[in-house]
mmCIF file of C-alpha atoms in Angstrom:
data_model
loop_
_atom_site.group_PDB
_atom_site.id
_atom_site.type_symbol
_atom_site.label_atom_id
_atom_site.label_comp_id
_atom_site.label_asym_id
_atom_site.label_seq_id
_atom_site.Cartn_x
_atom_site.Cartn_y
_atom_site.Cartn_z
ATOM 1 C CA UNK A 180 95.497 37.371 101.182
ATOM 2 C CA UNK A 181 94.862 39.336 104.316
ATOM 3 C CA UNK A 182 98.572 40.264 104.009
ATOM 4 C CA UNK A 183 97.764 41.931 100.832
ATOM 5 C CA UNK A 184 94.741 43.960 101.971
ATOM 6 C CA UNK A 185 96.060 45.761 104.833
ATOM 7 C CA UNK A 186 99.493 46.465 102.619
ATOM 8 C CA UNK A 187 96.970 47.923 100.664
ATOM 9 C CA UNK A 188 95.238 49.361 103.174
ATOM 10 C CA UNK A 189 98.425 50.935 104.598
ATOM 11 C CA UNK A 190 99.490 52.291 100.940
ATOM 12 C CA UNK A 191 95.742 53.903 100.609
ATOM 13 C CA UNK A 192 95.778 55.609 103.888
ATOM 14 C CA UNK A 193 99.911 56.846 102.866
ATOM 15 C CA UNK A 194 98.374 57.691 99.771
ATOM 16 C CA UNK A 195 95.364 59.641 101.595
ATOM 17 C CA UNK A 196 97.663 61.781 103.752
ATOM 18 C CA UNK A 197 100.314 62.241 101.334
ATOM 19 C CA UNK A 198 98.022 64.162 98.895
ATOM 20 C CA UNK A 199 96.133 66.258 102.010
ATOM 21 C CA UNK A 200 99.825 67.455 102.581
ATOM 22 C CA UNK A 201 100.317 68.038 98.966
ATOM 23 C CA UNK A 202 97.141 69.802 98.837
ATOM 24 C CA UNK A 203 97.476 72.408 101.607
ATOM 25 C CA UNK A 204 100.936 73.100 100.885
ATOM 26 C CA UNK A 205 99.999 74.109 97.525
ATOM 27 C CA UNK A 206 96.882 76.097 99.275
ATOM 28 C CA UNK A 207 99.159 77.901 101.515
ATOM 29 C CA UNK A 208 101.657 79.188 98.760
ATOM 30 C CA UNK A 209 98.267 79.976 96.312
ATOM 31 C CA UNK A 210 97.259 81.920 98.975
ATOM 32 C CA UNK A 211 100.745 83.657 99.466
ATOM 33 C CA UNK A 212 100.847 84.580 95.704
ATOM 34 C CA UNK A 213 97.295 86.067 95.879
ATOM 35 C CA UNK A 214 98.355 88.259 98.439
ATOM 36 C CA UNK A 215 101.704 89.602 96.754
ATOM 37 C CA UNK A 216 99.891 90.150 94.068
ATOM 38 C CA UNK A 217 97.185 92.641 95.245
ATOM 39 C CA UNK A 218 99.879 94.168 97.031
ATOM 40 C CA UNK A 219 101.862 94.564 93.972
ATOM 41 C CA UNK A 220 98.615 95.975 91.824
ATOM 42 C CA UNK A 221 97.646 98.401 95.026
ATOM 43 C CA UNK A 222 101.913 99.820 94.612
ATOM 44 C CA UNK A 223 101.221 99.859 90.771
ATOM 45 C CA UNK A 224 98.151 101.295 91.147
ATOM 46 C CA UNK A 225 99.346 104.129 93.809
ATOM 47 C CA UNK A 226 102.454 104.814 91.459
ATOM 48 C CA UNK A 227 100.239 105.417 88.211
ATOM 49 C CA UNK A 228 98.683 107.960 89.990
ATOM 50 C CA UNK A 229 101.571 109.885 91.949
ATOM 51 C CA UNK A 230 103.210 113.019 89.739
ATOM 52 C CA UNK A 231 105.266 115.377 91.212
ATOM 53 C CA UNK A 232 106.608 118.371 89.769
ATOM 54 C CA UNK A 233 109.467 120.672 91.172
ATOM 55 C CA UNK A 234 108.188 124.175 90.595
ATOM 56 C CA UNK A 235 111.358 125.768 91.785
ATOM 57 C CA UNK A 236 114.882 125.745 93.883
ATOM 58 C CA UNK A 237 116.253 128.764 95.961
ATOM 59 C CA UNK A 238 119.570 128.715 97.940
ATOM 60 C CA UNK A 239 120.124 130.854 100.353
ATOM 61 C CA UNK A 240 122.633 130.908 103.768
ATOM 62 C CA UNK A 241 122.851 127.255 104.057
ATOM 63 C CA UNK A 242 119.233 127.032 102.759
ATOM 64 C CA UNK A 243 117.763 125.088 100.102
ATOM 65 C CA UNK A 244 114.317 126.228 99.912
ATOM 66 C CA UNK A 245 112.288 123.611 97.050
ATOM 67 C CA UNK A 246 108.680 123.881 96.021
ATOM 68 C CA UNK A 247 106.452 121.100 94.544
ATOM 69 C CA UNK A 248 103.351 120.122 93.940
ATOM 70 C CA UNK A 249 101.444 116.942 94.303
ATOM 71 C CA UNK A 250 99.759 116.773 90.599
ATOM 72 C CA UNK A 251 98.652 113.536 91.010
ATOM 73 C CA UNK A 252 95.554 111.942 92.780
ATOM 74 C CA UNK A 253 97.329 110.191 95.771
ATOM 75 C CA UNK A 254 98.002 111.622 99.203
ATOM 76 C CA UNK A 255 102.134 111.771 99.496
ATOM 77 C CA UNK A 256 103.447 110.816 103.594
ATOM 78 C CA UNK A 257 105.811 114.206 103.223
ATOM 79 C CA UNK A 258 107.478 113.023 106.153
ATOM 80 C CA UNK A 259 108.739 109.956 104.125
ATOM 81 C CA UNK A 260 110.344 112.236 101.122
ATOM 82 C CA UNK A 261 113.606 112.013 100.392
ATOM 83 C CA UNK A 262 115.348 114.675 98.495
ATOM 84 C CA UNK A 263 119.057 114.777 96.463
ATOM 85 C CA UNK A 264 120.551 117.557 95.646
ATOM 86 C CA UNK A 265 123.629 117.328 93.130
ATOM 87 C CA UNK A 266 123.432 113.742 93.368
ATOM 88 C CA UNK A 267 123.703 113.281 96.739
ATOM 89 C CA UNK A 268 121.029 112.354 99.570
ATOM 90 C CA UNK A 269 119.847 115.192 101.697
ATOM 91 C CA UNK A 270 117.111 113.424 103.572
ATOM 92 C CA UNK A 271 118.814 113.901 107.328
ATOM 93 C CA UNK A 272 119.162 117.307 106.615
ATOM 94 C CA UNK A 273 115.323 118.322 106.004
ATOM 95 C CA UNK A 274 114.576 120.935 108.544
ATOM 96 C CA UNK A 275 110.314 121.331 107.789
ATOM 97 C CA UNK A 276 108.189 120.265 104.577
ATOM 98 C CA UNK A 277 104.998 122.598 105.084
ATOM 99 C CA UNK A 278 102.382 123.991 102.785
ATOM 100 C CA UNK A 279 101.313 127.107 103.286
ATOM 101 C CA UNK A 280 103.483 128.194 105.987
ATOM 102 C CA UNK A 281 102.233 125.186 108.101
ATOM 103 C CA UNK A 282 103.839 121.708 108.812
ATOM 104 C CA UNK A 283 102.476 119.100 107.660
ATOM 105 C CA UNK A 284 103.468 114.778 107.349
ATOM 106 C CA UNK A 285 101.060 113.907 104.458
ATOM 107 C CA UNK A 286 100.501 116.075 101.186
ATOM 108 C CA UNK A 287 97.758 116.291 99.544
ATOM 109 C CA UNK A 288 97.061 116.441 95.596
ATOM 110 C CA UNK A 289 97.403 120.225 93.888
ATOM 111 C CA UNK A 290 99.473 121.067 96.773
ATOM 112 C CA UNK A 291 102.517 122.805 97.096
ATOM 113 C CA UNK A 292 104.918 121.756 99.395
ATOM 114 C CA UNK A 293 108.046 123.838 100.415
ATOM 115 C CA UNK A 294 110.690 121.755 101.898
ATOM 116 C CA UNK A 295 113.183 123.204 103.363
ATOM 117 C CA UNK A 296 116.895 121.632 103.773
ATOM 118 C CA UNK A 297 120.391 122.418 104.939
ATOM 119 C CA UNK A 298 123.398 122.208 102.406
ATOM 120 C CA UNK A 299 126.462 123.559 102.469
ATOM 121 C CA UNK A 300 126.626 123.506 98.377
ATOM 122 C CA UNK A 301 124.323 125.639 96.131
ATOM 123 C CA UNK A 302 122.328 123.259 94.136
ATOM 124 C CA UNK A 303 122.702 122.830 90.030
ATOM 125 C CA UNK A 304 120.388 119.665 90.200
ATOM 126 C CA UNK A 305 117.384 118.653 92.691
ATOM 127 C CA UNK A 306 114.944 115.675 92.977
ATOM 128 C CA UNK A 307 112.134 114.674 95.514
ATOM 129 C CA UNK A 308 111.211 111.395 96.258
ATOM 130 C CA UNK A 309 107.973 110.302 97.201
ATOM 131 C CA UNK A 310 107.513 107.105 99.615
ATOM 132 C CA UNK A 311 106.130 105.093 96.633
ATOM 133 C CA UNK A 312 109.628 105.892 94.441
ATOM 134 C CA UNK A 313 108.095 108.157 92.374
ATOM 135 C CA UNK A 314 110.289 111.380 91.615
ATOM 136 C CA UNK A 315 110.145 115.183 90.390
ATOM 137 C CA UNK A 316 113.619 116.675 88.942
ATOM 138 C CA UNK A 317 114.785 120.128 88.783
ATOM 139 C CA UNK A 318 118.182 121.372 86.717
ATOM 140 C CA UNK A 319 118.556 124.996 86.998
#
Protein backbone atom coordinates (compact mmCIF):
# COMPACT_ATOMS: atom_id res chain seq x y z
CA UNK A 1 0.00 0.00 0.00
CA UNK A 2 2.57 2.62 0.79
CA UNK A 3 4.17 1.48 -2.50
CA UNK A 4 1.13 2.62 -4.23
CA UNK A 5 0.81 6.08 -2.65
CA UNK A 6 4.08 7.52 -3.29
CA UNK A 7 3.86 5.94 -7.11
CA UNK A 8 1.04 8.02 -6.96
CA UNK A 9 2.50 10.62 -5.37
CA UNK A 10 5.40 10.64 -7.87
CA UNK A 11 2.83 10.48 -10.99
CA UNK A 12 0.84 13.65 -9.32
CA UNK A 13 3.84 15.74 -8.80
CA UNK A 14 5.05 14.50 -12.88
CA UNK A 15 1.67 15.33 -13.61
CA UNK A 16 1.94 18.86 -11.69
CA UNK A 17 5.09 19.95 -13.53
CA UNK A 18 4.31 18.51 -16.75
CA UNK A 19 1.21 20.76 -17.23
CA UNK A 20 3.16 24.12 -15.61
CA UNK A 21 5.54 23.39 -18.65
CA UNK A 22 2.67 22.88 -20.92
CA UNK A 23 1.15 25.93 -19.65
CA UNK A 24 3.92 28.53 -20.06
CA UNK A 25 5.02 27.22 -23.24
CA UNK A 26 1.71 27.84 -24.60
CA UNK A 27 1.87 31.44 -22.66
CA UNK A 28 5.06 32.28 -24.26
CA UNK A 29 3.97 31.54 -27.97
CA UNK A 30 0.25 33.39 -27.05
CA UNK A 31 2.22 36.08 -26.19
CA UNK A 32 4.47 35.89 -29.40
CA UNK A 33 1.31 35.84 -31.64
CA UNK A 34 -0.15 38.90 -29.82
CA UNK A 35 2.76 40.74 -30.62
CA UNK A 36 3.01 39.84 -34.49
CA UNK A 37 -0.17 40.66 -34.68
CA UNK A 38 -0.27 44.35 -33.56
CA UNK A 39 2.70 44.65 -35.51
CA UNK A 40 1.03 43.35 -38.51
CA UNK A 41 -2.31 45.72 -37.89
CA UNK A 42 0.19 48.91 -37.08
CA UNK A 43 2.00 47.88 -41.09
CA UNK A 44 -1.68 47.46 -42.32
CA UNK A 45 -2.74 50.28 -40.72
CA UNK A 46 0.37 52.62 -41.92
CA UNK A 47 -0.12 51.15 -45.56
CA UNK A 48 -3.98 52.09 -45.74
CA UNK A 49 -2.99 55.37 -45.20
CA UNK A 50 0.26 55.95 -47.43
CA UNK A 51 -0.64 57.30 -51.28
CA UNK A 52 1.81 58.56 -53.36
CA UNK A 53 1.43 60.10 -56.57
CA UNK A 54 4.20 60.89 -59.24
CA UNK A 55 3.34 64.36 -60.46
CA UNK A 56 6.03 64.35 -63.06
CA UNK A 57 9.57 63.00 -64.64
CA UNK A 58 12.27 65.28 -66.32
CA UNK A 59 15.60 63.99 -67.79
CA UNK A 60 18.13 66.01 -68.27
CA UNK A 61 22.32 65.51 -68.58
CA UNK A 62 22.41 62.39 -66.64
CA UNK A 63 19.51 63.74 -64.51
CA UNK A 64 16.34 62.30 -63.59
CA UNK A 65 14.58 64.94 -61.82
CA UNK A 66 10.91 63.17 -60.23
CA UNK A 67 8.29 64.99 -58.24
CA UNK A 68 5.71 63.46 -55.81
CA UNK A 69 3.61 64.07 -53.33
CA UNK A 70 2.77 62.43 -50.09
CA UNK A 71 -1.29 62.36 -50.44
CA UNK A 72 -1.71 60.28 -47.72
CA UNK A 73 -1.78 60.87 -43.86
CA UNK A 74 1.55 59.13 -42.86
CA UNK A 75 4.98 60.70 -42.59
CA UNK A 76 7.25 58.82 -45.50
CA UNK A 77 11.38 58.21 -44.11
CA UNK A 78 12.46 59.80 -47.79
CA UNK A 79 15.73 58.57 -47.04
CA UNK A 80 14.35 54.94 -47.20
CA UNK A 81 12.68 55.43 -50.91
CA UNK A 82 13.61 53.46 -53.45
CA UNK A 83 12.99 54.43 -56.97
CA UNK A 84 13.03 52.23 -60.59
CA UNK A 85 13.25 53.65 -63.52
CA UNK A 86 12.53 51.39 -66.72
CA UNK A 87 12.38 48.53 -64.54
CA UNK A 88 15.41 48.70 -62.99
CA UNK A 89 16.51 49.85 -59.32
CA UNK A 90 18.00 53.27 -59.05
CA UNK A 91 18.18 53.55 -55.31
CA UNK A 92 22.32 53.87 -55.12
CA UNK A 93 22.11 56.41 -57.51
CA UNK A 94 19.80 59.06 -55.58
CA UNK A 95 21.84 62.16 -55.32
CA UNK A 96 19.14 64.47 -52.81
CA UNK A 97 15.24 63.97 -52.15
CA UNK A 98 14.30 67.64 -50.89
CA UNK A 99 11.14 69.64 -50.78
CA UNK A 100 11.28 72.90 -51.47
CA UNK A 101 14.77 73.29 -52.41
CA UNK A 102 15.78 71.82 -48.96
CA UNK A 103 16.93 68.25 -47.92
CA UNK A 104 15.07 66.50 -46.06
CA UNK A 105 14.96 62.31 -44.58
CA UNK A 106 11.21 62.18 -43.67
CA UNK A 107 8.25 63.60 -45.89
CA UNK A 108 5.50 64.82 -44.77
CA UNK A 109 1.73 64.47 -46.11
CA UNK A 110 0.69 67.13 -49.14
CA UNK A 111 4.27 67.40 -49.80
CA UNK A 112 6.16 67.40 -52.77
CA UNK A 113 9.25 65.79 -52.91
CA UNK A 114 11.81 66.18 -55.81
CA UNK A 115 14.22 63.42 -55.93
CA UNK A 116 16.82 63.69 -57.84
CA UNK A 117 18.86 60.59 -59.48
CA UNK A 118 21.63 59.74 -61.89
CA UNK A 119 20.86 57.53 -65.06
CA UNK A 120 22.50 57.14 -67.95
CA UNK A 121 19.01 56.17 -69.86
CA UNK A 122 16.10 58.65 -70.35
CA UNK A 123 13.21 57.23 -68.53
CA UNK A 124 9.79 55.83 -70.39
CA UNK A 125 8.58 54.37 -66.95
CA UNK A 126 9.22 55.54 -63.15
CA UNK A 127 8.06 54.32 -59.67
CA UNK A 128 8.84 55.42 -56.00
CA UNK A 129 8.80 53.28 -53.24
CA UNK A 130 7.97 54.18 -49.91
CA UNK A 131 9.61 52.23 -46.79
CA UNK A 132 6.20 50.61 -46.04
CA UNK A 133 6.04 49.07 -49.96
CA UNK A 134 3.66 51.32 -50.99
CA UNK A 135 4.30 52.77 -54.63
CA UNK A 136 3.45 55.78 -57.12
CA UNK A 137 3.98 54.99 -61.05
CA UNK A 138 4.66 57.27 -63.82
CA UNK A 139 4.60 56.19 -67.84
CA UNK A 140 5.29 59.10 -69.93
Amino acid sequence: MPSAAIASAILLIAMVVSASIIFNTLSSNYELLRKAEYVKNEIDSEQLHTTITVNNVTYSSGIVIINATNDGNTVIEADKIDVLINGVFYTDNIISTSVDGENVTIWIPEEVLRIEVSSTVSPSRVKVIAHNGISGYWSG
